[in-house]
Tab-separated table of C-alpha atoms in Angstrom:
chain	number	residue	atom	x	y	z
A	91	MET	CA	15.006	133.922	-249.695
A	92	PRO	CA	14.811	130.242	-250.747
A	93	SER	CA	13.253	127.847	-248.250
A	94	ALA	CA	16.439	125.754	-247.987
A	95	ALA	CA	18.516	128.833	-247.153
A	96	LYS	CA	16.008	129.825	-244.474
A	97	GLN	CA	16.257	126.393	-242.882
A	98	VAL	CA	20.063	126.502	-242.894
A	99	LEU	CA	20.055	129.955	-241.316
A	100	SER	CA	17.540	128.889	-238.655
A	101	LEU	CA	19.499	125.711	-237.911
A	102	ALA	CA	22.779	127.638	-237.586
A	103	HIS	CA	21.065	130.104	-235.284
A	104	PHE	CA	19.688	127.274	-233.160
A	105	VAL	CA	23.083	125.560	-232.891
A	106	ILE	CA	24.791	128.776	-231.767
A	107	LEU	CA	22.056	129.381	-229.185
A	108	LEU	CA	22.433	125.808	-227.941
A	109	LEU	CA	26.183	126.279	-227.540
A	110	SER	CA	25.598	129.565	-225.721
A	111	LEU	CA	23.129	127.880	-223.391
A	112	GLY	CA	25.596	125.088	-222.715
A	113	ALA	CA	28.378	127.551	-221.914
A	114	ALA	CA	26.158	129.616	-219.601
A	115	SER	CA	24.754	126.610	-217.743
A	116	THR	CA	28.239	125.124	-217.363
A	117	SER	CA	29.488	128.379	-215.868
A	118	LEU	CA	26.538	128.474	-213.472
A	119	GLY	CA	27.064	124.872	-212.395
A	120	LEU	CA	30.779	125.345	-211.750
A	121	ILE	CA	30.223	128.465	-209.650
A	122	GLN	CA	27.488	126.792	-207.595
A	123	ALA	CA	29.586	123.675	-207.034
A	124	ASN	CA	32.582	125.649	-205.793
A	125	THR	CA	30.686	128.070	-203.540
A	126	ASN	CA	28.416	125.492	-201.896
A	127	ASN	CA	25.553	126.988	-203.886
A	128	GLY	CA	26.385	130.497	-202.735
A	129	MET	CA	26.770	129.667	-199.038
A	130	LEU	CA	30.525	130.348	-199.089
A	131	CYS	CA	32.498	132.860	-201.082
A	132	PHE	CA	36.100	132.579	-202.209
A	133	PHE	CA	36.232	135.766	-204.298
A	134	PHE	CA	38.275	138.888	-203.487
A	135	LEU	CA	39.739	137.369	-200.286
A	136	THR	CA	42.371	139.458	-198.531
A	137	TYR	CA	44.996	138.346	-196.034
A	138	SER	CA	42.997	139.575	-193.021
A	139	GLN	CA	39.898	137.744	-194.245
A	140	VAL	CA	41.794	134.505	-194.824
A	141	ILE	CA	43.255	134.370	-191.313
A	142	ALA	CA	39.970	135.480	-189.700
A	143	ASP	CA	37.836	132.529	-190.820
A	144	ASP	CA	39.150	128.976	-190.786
A	145	ALA	CA	35.884	127.097	-191.362
A	146	GLY	CA	34.873	128.759	-194.603
A	147	PRO	CA	34.819	132.331	-195.855
A	148	THR	CA	31.554	134.211	-195.767
A	149	PHE	CA	33.113	137.535	-196.713
A	150	ASN	CA	32.253	139.263	-199.975
A	151	MET	CA	29.066	137.216	-200.286
A	152	PRO	CA	27.372	139.794	-202.556
A	153	THR	CA	29.983	139.141	-205.251
A	154	CYS	CA	29.357	135.385	-205.245
A	155	LYS	CA	25.591	135.842	-205.170
A	156	LEU	CA	25.910	138.326	-208.031
A	157	SER	CA	27.898	135.858	-210.136
A	158	ILE	CA	25.369	133.071	-209.502
A	159	ALA	CA	22.353	135.311	-210.108
A	160	SER	CA	23.877	136.734	-213.294
A	161	ALA	CA	24.672	133.298	-214.694
A	162	ALA	CA	21.208	132.026	-213.729
A	163	ILE	CA	19.433	134.953	-215.418
A	164	ALA	CA	21.518	134.554	-218.570
A	165	THR	CA	20.887	130.804	-218.622
A	166	THR	CA	17.135	131.337	-218.256
A	167	CYS	CA	17.027	133.894	-221.075
A	168	LEU	CA	19.085	131.655	-223.349
A	169	ALA	CA	16.863	128.679	-222.545
A	170	LEU	CA	13.821	130.705	-223.644
A	171	LEU	CA	15.558	131.874	-226.821
A	172	THR	CA	16.682	128.341	-227.629
A	173	ALA	CA	13.176	126.961	-227.104
A	174	ILE	CA	11.700	129.643	-229.382
A	175	GLU	CA	14.261	128.912	-232.075
A	176	LEU	CA	13.685	125.158	-231.763
A	177	ILE	CA	9.984	125.723	-232.437
A	178	SER	CA	10.940	127.906	-235.396
A	179	VAL	CA	13.183	125.166	-236.822
A	180	LEU	CA	10.715	122.333	-236.262
A	181	TYR	CA	7.646	124.116	-237.583
A	182	GLN	CA	9.415	126.462	-240.025
A	183	THR	CA	7.785	129.515	-238.492
A	184	ASN	CA	9.129	132.995	-238.020
A	185	ILE	CA	8.257	135.735	-235.536
A	186	LYS	CA	6.385	138.522	-237.284
A	187	THR	CA	5.076	140.827	-234.551
A	188	LEU	CA	7.211	143.795	-233.560
A	189	VAL	CA	6.635	143.246	-229.836
A	190	ALA	CA	7.890	139.647	-230.018
A	191	LYS	CA	10.990	140.730	-231.942
A	192	ILE	CA	11.760	143.439	-229.383
A	193	LEU	CA	11.317	140.929	-226.539
A	194	GLN	CA	13.748	138.526	-228.169
A	195	ILE	CA	16.318	141.261	-228.692
A	196	GLY	CA	15.814	142.156	-225.025
A	197	PHE	CA	16.526	138.547	-224.008
A	198	PHE	CA	19.702	138.625	-226.106
A	199	ALA	CA	20.844	141.889	-224.532
A	200	VAL	CA	20.147	140.657	-220.994
A	201	SER	CA	22.008	137.407	-221.652
A	202	ILE	CA	25.075	139.173	-223.026
A	203	LEU	CA	25.120	141.715	-220.189
A	204	PHE	CA	24.811	139.185	-217.372
A	205	LEU	CA	27.296	136.747	-218.897
A	206	PHE	CA	29.754	139.630	-219.117
A	207	ILE	CA	29.098	140.466	-215.459
A	208	THR	CA	29.668	136.824	-214.497
A	209	THR	CA	32.942	136.739	-216.422
A	210	VAL	CA	34.277	139.903	-214.780
A	211	VAL	CA	33.206	139.021	-211.216
A	212	VAL	CA	34.526	135.449	-211.289
A	213	ALA	CA	37.781	136.297	-213.081
A	214	ALA	CA	38.570	139.328	-210.923
A	215	GLY	CA	37.381	137.701	-207.697
A	216	TRP	CA	39.414	134.531	-208.070
A	217	SER	CA	42.410	136.492	-209.355
A	218	GLN	CA	42.581	138.510	-206.127
A	219	THR	CA	42.097	135.419	-203.951
A	220	CYS	CA	44.785	133.647	-205.932
A	221	ALA	CA	47.181	136.565	-205.475
A	222	THR	CA	46.479	136.627	-201.725
A	223	PHE	CA	47.256	132.938	-201.218
A	224	LYS	CA	50.303	133.032	-203.482
A	225	ASN	CA	51.645	135.951	-201.471
A	226	MET	CA	51.004	134.059	-198.219
A	227	THR	CA	52.797	130.936	-199.397
A	228	THR	CA	55.712	133.036	-200.637
A	229	THR	CA	56.182	135.153	-197.535
A	230	GLN	CA	55.241	132.420	-195.058
A	231	PRO	CA	56.415	129.128	-196.571
A	232	SER	CA	54.965	126.048	-194.909
A	233	THR	CA	55.373	122.354	-195.602
A	234	ASP	CA	51.762	121.749	-194.541
A	235	PHE	CA	50.158	124.000	-197.117
A	236	SER	CA	50.744	124.506	-200.802
A	237	PHE	CA	48.675	126.502	-203.236
A	238	GLN	CA	48.206	126.704	-206.982
A	239	CYS	CA	45.739	129.005	-208.714
A	240	THR	CA	44.539	126.104	-210.865
A	241	GLY	CA	44.353	123.592	-208.018
A	242	LYS	CA	42.171	122.963	-204.994
A	243	LEU	CA	42.195	125.443	-202.151
A	244	GLN	CA	42.787	123.075	-199.235
A	245	ALA	CA	42.596	125.650	-196.434
A	246	TYR	CA	38.875	125.083	-195.883
A	247	ILE	CA	36.398	122.249	-195.291
A	248	ILE	CA	34.909	122.991	-198.696
A	249	GLU	CA	37.769	122.844	-201.192
A	250	PRO	CA	37.043	125.044	-204.215
A	251	ASN	CA	38.848	124.222	-207.411
A	252	GLY	CA	40.682	127.142	-208.970
A	253	ALA	CA	40.665	125.554	-212.413
A	254	GLU	CA	36.880	125.322	-212.246
A	255	PHE	CA	36.563	128.992	-211.297
A	256	ILE	CA	38.739	129.854	-214.275
A	257	ALA	CA	36.662	127.546	-216.476
A	258	ALA	CA	33.474	129.214	-215.205
A	259	ALA	CA	34.788	132.640	-216.207
A	260	VAL	CA	35.902	131.350	-219.609
A	261	CYS	CA	32.561	129.633	-220.248
A	262	ALA	CA	30.666	132.796	-219.349
A	263	GLY	CA	32.878	134.845	-221.666
A	264	VAL	CA	32.535	132.359	-224.517
A	265	GLY	CA	28.794	132.259	-223.911
A	266	ALA	CA	28.607	136.056	-224.194
A	267	VAL	CA	30.501	136.003	-227.503
A	268	LEU	CA	28.331	133.197	-228.882
A	269	THR	CA	25.181	134.985	-227.782
A	270	PHE	CA	26.345	138.126	-229.554
A	271	GLY	CA	26.872	136.008	-232.656
A	272	ALA	CA	23.399	134.509	-232.267
A	273	LEU	CA	21.977	138.027	-232.040
A	274	GLY	CA	23.656	138.822	-235.357
A	275	PHE	CA	22.089	135.728	-236.920
A	276	PHE	CA	18.704	136.743	-235.510
A	277	ILE	CA	18.941	140.237	-237.031
A	278	VAL	CA	19.987	138.868	-240.433
A	279	LYS	CA	17.206	136.286	-240.309
A	280	GLN	CA	14.573	138.933	-239.548
A	281	MET	CA	15.882	141.261	-242.265
A	282	ARG	CA	15.741	138.470	-244.847
A	283	SER	CA	12.248	137.528	-243.730
A	284	ASP	CA	11.047	141.139	-244.007
A	285	ASP	CA	12.591	141.415	-247.482
A	286	ASP	CA	10.793	138.235	-248.573
A	287	GLU	CA	7.462	139.497	-247.249
A	288	TYR	CA	7.952	142.839	-248.991
A	289	GLY	CA	8.855	141.082	-252.243
A	290	THR	CA	5.792	138.869	-252.019
A	291	LEU	CA	3.571	141.894	-251.408
A	292	ILE	CA	5.029	143.740	-254.415
A	293	SER	CA	4.609	140.713	-256.696
A	294	LYS	CA	0.948	140.393	-255.698
A	295	ASN	CA	0.315	144.026	-256.550
């Protein structure tokens, strides 16, 4: 594989990883900002839970902590992968040991899995909360309270933004897709590198 083609492939791989990292970190930041860093949880709220706690919901905390932990793990793995690829681009090196390749594939798999978990938890959690509040405003109309799924939830001291929850789920989903694409680039890159090494060995013999 020509040197120029290798550099283009490595650069494309790095750019995709960088975009994946940006999507994952954005998702993490939005979730943390709208849950008071995991101290409050606005996912999967039911009618009884909404009327039981006026200060701020602490129900369903495991789901919020799961979404934050999943996004944080994925972001960490992607940061490591991006740093490795940056070194590869700058110094035109390539991973040759089998253990290192397996570890990288493991980081990819973990990132994809946890970004998928984040997407599902945030999307499903906010969807149920949104349905609960929409049902409340429909059945018990009040001039003092209005609710939109893409607006701020003004029933609490901390006002989470629905649009940001939706954006967090979208970013996590996009990040998972991009990471899957980066994994494809990584596999192609390693296959081309192995072919080049095999060709060099044959030519020497």
